[in-house]
GROMACS .gro file of C-alpha atoms in nm:
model
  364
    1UNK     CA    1   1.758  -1.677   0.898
    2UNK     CA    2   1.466  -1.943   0.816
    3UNK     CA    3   1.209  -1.685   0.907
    4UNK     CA    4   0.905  -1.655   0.644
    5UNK     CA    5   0.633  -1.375   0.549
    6UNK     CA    6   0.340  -1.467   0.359
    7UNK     CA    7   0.145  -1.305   0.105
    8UNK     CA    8  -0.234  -1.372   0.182
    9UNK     CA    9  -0.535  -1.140   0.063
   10UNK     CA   10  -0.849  -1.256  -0.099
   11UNK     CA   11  -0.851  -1.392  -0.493
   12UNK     CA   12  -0.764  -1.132  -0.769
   13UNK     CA   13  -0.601  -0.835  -0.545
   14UNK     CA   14  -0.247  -0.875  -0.695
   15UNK     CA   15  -0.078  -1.115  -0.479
   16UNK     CA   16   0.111  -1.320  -0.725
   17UNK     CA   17   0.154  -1.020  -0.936
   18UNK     CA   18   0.378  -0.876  -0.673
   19UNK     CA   19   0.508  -1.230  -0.549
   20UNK     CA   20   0.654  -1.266  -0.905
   21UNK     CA   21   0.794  -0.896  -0.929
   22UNK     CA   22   0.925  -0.955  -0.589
   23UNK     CA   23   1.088  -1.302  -0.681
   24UNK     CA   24   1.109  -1.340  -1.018
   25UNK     CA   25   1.032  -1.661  -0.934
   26UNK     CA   26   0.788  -1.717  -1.210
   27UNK     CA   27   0.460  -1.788  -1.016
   28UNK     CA   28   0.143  -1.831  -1.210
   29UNK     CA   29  -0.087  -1.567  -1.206
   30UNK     CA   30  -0.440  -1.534  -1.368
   31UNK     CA   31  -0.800  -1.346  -1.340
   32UNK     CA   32  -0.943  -1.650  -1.137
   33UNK     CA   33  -0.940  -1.818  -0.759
   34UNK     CA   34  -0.714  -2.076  -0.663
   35UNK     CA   35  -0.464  -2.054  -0.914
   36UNK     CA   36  -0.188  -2.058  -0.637
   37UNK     CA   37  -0.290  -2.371  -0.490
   38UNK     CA   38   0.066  -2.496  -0.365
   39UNK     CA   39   0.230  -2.203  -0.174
   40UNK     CA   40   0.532  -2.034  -0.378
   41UNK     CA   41   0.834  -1.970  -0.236
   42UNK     CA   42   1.116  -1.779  -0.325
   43UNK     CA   43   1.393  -1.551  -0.164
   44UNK     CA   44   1.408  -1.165  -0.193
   45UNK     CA   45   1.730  -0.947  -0.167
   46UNK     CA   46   1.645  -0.666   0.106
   47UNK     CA   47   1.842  -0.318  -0.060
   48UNK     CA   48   2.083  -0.193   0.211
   49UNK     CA   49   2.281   0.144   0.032
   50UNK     CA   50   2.565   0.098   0.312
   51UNK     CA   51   2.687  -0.205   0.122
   52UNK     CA   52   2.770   0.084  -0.127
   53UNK     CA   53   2.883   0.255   0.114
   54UNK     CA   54   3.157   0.026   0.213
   55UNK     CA   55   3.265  -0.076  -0.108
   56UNK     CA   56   3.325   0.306  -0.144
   57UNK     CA   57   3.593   0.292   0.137
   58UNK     CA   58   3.725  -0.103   0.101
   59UNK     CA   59   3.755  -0.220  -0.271
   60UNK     CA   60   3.557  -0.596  -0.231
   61UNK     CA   61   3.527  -0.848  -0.515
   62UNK     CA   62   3.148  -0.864  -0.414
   63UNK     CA   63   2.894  -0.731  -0.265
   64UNK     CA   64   2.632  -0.994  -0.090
   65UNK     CA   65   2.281  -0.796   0.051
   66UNK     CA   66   2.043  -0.977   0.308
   67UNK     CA   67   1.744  -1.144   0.198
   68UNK     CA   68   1.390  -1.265   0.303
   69UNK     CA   69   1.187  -1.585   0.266
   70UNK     CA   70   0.871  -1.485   0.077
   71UNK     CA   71   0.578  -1.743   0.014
   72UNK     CA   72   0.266  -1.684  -0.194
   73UNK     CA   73  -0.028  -1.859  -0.078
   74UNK     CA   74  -0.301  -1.884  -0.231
   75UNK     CA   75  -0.612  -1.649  -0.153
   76UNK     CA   76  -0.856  -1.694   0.093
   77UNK     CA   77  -1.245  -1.701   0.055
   78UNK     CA   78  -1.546  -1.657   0.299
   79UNK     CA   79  -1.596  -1.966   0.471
   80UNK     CA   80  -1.229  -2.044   0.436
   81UNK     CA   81  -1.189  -2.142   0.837
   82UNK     CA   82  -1.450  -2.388   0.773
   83UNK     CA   83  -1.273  -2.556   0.428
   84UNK     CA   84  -1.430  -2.373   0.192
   85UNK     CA   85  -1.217  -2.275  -0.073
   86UNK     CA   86  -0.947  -2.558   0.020
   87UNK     CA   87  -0.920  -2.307   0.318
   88UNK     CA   88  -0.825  -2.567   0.548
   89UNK     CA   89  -0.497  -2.618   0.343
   90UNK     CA   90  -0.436  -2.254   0.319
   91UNK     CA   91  -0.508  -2.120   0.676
   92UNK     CA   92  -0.231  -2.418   0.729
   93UNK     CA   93   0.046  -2.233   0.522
   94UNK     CA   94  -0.056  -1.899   0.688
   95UNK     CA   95   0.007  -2.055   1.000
   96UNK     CA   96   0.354  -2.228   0.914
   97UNK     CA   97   0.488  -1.797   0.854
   98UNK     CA   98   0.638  -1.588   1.079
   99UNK     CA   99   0.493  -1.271   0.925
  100UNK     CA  100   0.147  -1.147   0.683
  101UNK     CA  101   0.163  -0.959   0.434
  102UNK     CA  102  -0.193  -0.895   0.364
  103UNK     CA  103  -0.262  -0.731   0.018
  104UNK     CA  104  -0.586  -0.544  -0.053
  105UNK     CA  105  -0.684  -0.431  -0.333
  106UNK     CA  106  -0.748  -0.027  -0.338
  107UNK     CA  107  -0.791   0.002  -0.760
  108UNK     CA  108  -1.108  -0.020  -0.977
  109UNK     CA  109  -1.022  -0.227  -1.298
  110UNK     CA  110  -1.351  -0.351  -1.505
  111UNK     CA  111  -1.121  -0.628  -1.637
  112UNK     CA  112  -1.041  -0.772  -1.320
  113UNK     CA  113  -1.268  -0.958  -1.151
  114UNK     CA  114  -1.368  -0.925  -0.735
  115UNK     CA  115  -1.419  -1.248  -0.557
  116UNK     CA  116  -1.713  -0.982  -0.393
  117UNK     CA  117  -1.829  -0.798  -0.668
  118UNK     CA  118  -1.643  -0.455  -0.587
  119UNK     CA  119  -1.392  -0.294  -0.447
  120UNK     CA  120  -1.409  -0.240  -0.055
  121UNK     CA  121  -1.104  -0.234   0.171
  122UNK     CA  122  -1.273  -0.228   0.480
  123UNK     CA  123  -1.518  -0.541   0.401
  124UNK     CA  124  -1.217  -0.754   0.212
  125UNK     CA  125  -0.994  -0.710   0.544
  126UNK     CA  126  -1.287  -0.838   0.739
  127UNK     CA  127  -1.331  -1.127   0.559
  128UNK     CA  128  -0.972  -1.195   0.568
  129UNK     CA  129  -0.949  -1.127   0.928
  130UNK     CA  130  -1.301  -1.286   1.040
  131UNK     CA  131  -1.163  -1.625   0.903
  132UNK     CA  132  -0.844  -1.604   1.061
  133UNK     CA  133  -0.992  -1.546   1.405
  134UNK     CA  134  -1.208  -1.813   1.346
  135UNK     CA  135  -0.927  -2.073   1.299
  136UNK     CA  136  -0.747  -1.922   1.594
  137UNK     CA  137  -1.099  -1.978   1.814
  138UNK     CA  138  -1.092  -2.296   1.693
  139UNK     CA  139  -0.720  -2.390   1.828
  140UNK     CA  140  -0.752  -2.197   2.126
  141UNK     CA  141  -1.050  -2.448   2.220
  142UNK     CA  142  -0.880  -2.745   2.153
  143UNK     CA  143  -0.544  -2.609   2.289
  144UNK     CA  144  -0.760  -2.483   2.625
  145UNK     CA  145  -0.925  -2.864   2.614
  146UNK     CA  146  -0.527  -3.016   2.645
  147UNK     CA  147  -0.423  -2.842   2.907
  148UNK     CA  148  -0.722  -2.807   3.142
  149UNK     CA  149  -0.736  -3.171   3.334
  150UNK     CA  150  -0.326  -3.074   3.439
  151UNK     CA  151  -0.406  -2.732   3.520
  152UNK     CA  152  -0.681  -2.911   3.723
  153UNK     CA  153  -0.398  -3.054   3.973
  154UNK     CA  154  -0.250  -2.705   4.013
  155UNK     CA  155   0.050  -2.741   3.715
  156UNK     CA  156   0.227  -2.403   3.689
  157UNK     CA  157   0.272  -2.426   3.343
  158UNK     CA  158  -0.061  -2.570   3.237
  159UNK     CA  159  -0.256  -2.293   3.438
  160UNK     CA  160  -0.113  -2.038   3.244
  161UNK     CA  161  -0.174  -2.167   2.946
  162UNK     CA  162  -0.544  -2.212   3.036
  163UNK     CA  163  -0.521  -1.868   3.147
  164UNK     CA  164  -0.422  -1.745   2.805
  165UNK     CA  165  -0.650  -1.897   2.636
  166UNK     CA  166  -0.954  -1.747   2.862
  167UNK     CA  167  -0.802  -1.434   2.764
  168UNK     CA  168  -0.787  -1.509   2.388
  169UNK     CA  169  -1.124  -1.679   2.338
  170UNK     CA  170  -1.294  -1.287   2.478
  171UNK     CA  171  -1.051  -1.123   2.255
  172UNK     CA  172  -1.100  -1.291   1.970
  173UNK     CA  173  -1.488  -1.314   1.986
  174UNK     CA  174  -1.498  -0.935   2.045
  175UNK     CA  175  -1.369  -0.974   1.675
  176UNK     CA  176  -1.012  -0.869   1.740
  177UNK     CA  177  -0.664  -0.993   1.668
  178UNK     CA  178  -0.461  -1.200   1.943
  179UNK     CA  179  -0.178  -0.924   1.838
  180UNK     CA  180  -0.392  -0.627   1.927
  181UNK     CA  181  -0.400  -0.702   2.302
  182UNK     CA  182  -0.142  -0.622   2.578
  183UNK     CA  183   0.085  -0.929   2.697
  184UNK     CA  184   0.285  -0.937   3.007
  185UNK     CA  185   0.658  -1.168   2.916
  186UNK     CA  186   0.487  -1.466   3.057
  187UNK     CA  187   0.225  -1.438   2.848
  188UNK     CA  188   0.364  -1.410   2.512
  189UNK     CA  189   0.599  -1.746   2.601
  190UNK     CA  190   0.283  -1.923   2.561
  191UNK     CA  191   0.122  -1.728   2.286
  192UNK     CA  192   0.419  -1.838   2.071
  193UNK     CA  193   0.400  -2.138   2.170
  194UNK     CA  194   0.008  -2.194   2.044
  195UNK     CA  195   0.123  -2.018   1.681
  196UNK     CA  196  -0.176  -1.836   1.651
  197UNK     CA  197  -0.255  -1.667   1.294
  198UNK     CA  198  -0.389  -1.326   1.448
  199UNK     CA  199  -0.080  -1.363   1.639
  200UNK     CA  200   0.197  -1.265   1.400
  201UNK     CA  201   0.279  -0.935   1.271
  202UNK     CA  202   0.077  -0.818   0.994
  203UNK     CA  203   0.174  -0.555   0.693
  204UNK     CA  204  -0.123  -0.423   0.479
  205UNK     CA  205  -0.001  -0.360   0.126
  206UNK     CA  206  -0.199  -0.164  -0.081
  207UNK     CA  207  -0.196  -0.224  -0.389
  208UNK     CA  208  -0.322   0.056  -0.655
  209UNK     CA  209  -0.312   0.181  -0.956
  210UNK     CA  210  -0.033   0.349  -1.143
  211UNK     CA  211  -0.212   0.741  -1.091
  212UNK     CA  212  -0.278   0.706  -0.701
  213UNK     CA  213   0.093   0.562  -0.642
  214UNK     CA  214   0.248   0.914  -0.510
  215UNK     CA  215  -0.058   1.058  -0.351
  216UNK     CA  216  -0.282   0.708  -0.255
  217UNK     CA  217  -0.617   0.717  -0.253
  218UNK     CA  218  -0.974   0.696  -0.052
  219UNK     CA  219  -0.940   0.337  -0.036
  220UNK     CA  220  -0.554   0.339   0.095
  221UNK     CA  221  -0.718   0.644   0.351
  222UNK     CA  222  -0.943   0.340   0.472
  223UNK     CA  223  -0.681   0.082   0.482
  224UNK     CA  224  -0.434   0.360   0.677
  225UNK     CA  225  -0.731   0.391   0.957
  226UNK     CA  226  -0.786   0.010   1.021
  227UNK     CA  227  -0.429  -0.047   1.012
  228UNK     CA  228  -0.391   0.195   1.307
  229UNK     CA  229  -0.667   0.028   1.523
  230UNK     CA  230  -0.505  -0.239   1.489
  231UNK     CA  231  -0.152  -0.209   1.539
  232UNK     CA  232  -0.010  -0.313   1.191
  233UNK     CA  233   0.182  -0.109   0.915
  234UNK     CA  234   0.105  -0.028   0.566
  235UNK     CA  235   0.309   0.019   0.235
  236UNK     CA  236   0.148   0.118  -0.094
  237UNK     CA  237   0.268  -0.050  -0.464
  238UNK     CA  238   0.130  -0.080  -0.762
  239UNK     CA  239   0.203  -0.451  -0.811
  240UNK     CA  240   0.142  -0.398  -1.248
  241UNK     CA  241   0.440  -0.101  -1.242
  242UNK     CA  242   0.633  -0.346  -1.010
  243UNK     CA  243   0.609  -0.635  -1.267
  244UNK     CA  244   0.700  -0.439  -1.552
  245UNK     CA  245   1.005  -0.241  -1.350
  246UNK     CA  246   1.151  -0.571  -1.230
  247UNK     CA  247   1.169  -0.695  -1.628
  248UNK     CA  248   1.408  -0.340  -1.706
  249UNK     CA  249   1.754  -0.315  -1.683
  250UNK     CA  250   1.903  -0.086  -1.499
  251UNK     CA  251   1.959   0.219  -1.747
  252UNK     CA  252   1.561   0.180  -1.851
  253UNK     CA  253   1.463   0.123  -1.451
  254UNK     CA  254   1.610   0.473  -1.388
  255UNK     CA  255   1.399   0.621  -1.657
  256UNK     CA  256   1.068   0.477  -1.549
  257UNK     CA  257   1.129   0.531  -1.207
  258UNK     CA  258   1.170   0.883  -1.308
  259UNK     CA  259   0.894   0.944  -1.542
  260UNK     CA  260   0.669   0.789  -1.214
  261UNK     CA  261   0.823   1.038  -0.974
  262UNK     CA  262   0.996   0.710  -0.787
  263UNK     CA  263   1.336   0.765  -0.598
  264UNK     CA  264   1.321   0.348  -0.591
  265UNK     CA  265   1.096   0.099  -0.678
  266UNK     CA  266   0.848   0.032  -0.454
  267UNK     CA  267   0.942  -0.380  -0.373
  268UNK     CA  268   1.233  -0.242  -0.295
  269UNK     CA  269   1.072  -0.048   0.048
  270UNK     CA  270   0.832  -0.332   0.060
  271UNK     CA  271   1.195  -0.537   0.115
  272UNK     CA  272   1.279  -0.369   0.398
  273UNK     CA  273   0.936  -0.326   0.532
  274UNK     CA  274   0.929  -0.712   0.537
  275UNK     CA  275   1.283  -0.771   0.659
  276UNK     CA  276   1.183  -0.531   1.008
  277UNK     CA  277   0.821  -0.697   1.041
  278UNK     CA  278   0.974  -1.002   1.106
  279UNK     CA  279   1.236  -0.833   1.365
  280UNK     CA  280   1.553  -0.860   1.163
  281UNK     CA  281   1.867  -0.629   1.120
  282UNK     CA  282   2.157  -0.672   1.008
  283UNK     CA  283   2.551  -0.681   1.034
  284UNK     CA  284   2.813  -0.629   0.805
  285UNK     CA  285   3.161  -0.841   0.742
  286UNK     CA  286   3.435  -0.664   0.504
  287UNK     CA  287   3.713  -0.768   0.311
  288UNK     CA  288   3.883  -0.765  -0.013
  289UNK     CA  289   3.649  -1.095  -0.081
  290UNK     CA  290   3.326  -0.942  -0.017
  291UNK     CA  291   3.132  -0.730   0.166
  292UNK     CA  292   2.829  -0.883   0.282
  293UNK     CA  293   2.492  -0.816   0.514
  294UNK     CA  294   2.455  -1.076   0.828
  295UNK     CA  295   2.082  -1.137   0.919
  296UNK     CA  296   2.045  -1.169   1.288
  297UNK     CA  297   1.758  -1.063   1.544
  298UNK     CA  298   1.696  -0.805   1.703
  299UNK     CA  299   1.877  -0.784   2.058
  300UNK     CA  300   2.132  -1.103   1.947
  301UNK     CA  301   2.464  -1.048   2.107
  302UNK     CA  302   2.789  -1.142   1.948
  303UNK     CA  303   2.838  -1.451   1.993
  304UNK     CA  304   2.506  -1.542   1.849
  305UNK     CA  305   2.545  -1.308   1.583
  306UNK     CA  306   2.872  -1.463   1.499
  307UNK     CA  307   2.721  -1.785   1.490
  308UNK     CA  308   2.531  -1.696   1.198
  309UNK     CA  309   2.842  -1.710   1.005
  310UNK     CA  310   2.947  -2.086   1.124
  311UNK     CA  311   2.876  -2.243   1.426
  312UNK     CA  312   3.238  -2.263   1.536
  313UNK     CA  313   3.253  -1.836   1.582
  314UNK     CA  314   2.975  -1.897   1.833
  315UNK     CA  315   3.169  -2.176   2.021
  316UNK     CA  316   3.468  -2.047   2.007
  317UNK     CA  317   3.387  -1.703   2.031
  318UNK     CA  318   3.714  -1.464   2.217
  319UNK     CA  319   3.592  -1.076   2.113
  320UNK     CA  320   3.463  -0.896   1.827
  321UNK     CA  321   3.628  -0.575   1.689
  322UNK     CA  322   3.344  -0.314   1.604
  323UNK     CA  323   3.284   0.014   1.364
  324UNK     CA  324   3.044   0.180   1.237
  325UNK     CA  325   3.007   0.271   0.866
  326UNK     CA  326   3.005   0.671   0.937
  327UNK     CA  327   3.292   0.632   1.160
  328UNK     CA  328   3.448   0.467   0.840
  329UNK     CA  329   3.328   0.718   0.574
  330UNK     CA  330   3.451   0.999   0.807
  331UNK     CA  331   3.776   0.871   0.892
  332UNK     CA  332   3.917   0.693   0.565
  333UNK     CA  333   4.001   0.353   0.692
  334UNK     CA  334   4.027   0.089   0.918
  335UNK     CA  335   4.376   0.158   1.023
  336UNK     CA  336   4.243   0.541   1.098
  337UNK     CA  337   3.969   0.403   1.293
  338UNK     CA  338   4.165   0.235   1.531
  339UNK     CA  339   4.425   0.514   1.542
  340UNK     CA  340   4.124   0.711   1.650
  341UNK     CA  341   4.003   0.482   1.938
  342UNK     CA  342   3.679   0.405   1.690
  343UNK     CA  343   3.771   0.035   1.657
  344UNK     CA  344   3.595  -0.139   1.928
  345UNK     CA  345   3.660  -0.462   2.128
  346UNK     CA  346   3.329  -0.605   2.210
  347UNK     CA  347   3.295  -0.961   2.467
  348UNK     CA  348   3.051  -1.135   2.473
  349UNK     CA  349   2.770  -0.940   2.628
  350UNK     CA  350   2.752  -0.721   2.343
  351UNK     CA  351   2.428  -0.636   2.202
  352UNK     CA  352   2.460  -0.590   1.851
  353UNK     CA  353   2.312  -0.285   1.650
  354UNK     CA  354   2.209  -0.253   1.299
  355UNK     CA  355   2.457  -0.125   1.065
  356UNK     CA  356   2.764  -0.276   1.296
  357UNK     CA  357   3.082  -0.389   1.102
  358UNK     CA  358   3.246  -0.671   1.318
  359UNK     CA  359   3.548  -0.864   1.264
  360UNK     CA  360   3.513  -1.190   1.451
  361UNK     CA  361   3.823  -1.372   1.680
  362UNK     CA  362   3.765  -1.708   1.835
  363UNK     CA  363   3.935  -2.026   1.891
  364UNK     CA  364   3.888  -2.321   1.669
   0.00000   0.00000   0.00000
């Protein structure tokens, strides 16, 4: 799936920190603004312990998890809406995602400087969110301006656009998100269609030190509470414990993980996190080759879900023959699952759920 999340946040709060212990990808990170400039980009496997699971019951030559697009852009400044800051360029790249991750920083560290000269949550997500309003009241007008002569001559389509955009332009000068509102169907056809910023899903990662990890901390608290007004999630990670776990191997991993009171690292929930923000879930195929993890959306049926593996299953779809991994663990095999009736023949109004194994026939 070409869908993207974003890390965004203002200068210093750990962004590439975690973008490279999330990719390994190598970006450059350093105590000063702007030193992501170009966005990074790199791909992050999403932990799924039913591939294990099936590998258990079929013996595969390889196992092959699903994965997200994650880009690091640079951070943003006050003023950014307006260019400051190259803002202009980077309010461009948040706009090109499907899904924010917006990092604040929730640890006091001497060392590192803050763009603002402290630490505070709730006036760092306000300056992030002020500026991305203020881009989105800036499209709004000029996407309001394009469509109001032809909404003029009573076009359908044009009035409710123009009608959309009355509605944004109060919401977001009452200072809140597009996202935060209710939509009817009709509605959020043409919200997608203007790609606001305040539009797209949003996941506040805290990041904090290594001693508030299990328990958080007053500024997480703060994070927690705004996140709730405003209809987003939250995950907390120490992005410095992150770094240094991603550069163990697996023997020492266990041992720090341990020592920190982990079950698993925390990029690896993060993974996950990101892969349901941007409404994904996921499939399975199995075989002696490999067992691997499908990436489709959220209410695909099969056909389209087969199409993810070639184009030529969609086109040529017949039926799809569905289990489900406990139905599997619990009964030994496939043979016993369809002895048992468990082996399903699906057409091609099937709406796939998460965690389905499917076996694919179709016509060339």
């Amino acid at each position: 799936m070409a869908l993207q999340a974003g890390i965004v946040g203002l200068p210093n709060v750990g962004k590439s920190t975690l973008f490279n212990a999330l990719t390994a990808a190598g970006a450059e990170s350093a105590n000063y603004p702007f030193c992501t400039i170009e966005p990074n980009t790199g791909i992050v496997a999403v932990p799924d312990p039913r591939l294990e699971q099936l590998r258990s019951m079929i013996n595969s030559k390889q196992l092959i998890p699903a994965a997200v697009e994650i880009v690091d852009i640079a951070g943003l400044v006050r003023g950014a809406s307006k260019g400051e800051g190259l803002g202009n360029q980077f309010l461009g790249h948040i706009r090109s995602v499907d899904a924010i991750l917006h990092v604040v920083r929730c640890f006091e560290d001497d060392d590192i400087h803050h763009v603002d000269g402290g630490v505070d949550p709730t006036r760092d997500i306000e300056t992030i969110d002020l500026e991305l309003i203020f881009a989105d009241i800036d499209s709004v007008e000029r996407r309001r301006s394009r469509f109001a002569k032809v909404a003029k001559s009573g076009d359908k389509e044009a009035k409710l656009h123009v009608s959309v955009c009355d509605k944004l332009t109060e919401i977001l000068e009452s200072g809140r998100p597009a996202r935060a509102a209710e939509w009817t169907e009709e509605e959020k056809t043409s919200l997608r269609e203007a790609q606001l910023i305040t539009y797209k899903p949003v996941l506040f990662v805290c990041n904090v030190d290594e001693g508030s990890l299990a328990e958080g901390n007053e500024y997480v608290d703060v994070v927690r509470k705004h996140a709730g007004e405003v209809g987003a999630g939250v995950a907390v990670i120490c992005a410095q414990v992150e770094a240094e776990i991603s550069e163990l191997d697996a023997e020492e991993r266990a041992g720090f993980l341990d020592d920190l009171g982990l079950e698993e690292p925390g990029l690896d929930l993060l993974a996950r996190e990101t892969y349901a923000l941007l409404g994904l879930q996921t499939y399975f195929t199995a075989g002696p080759k490999e067992i691997r993890a499908w990436t489709i959306r959220e209410g695909d049926k099969a056909p389209k879900a087969a199409g993810v593996i070639h184009s030529d299953f969609e086109r040529g779809f017949i039926r799809a023959e569905v289990y489900t991994i406990p139905d599997l663990v619990a009964l030994g095999s496939e043979a016993a699952l369809k002895s048992a009736g468990k082996l399903r023949v699906e057409g091609k109004e099937y709406v796939v759920k998460d965690g389905d194994v499917m076996h694919f026939r179709f016509n060339v």
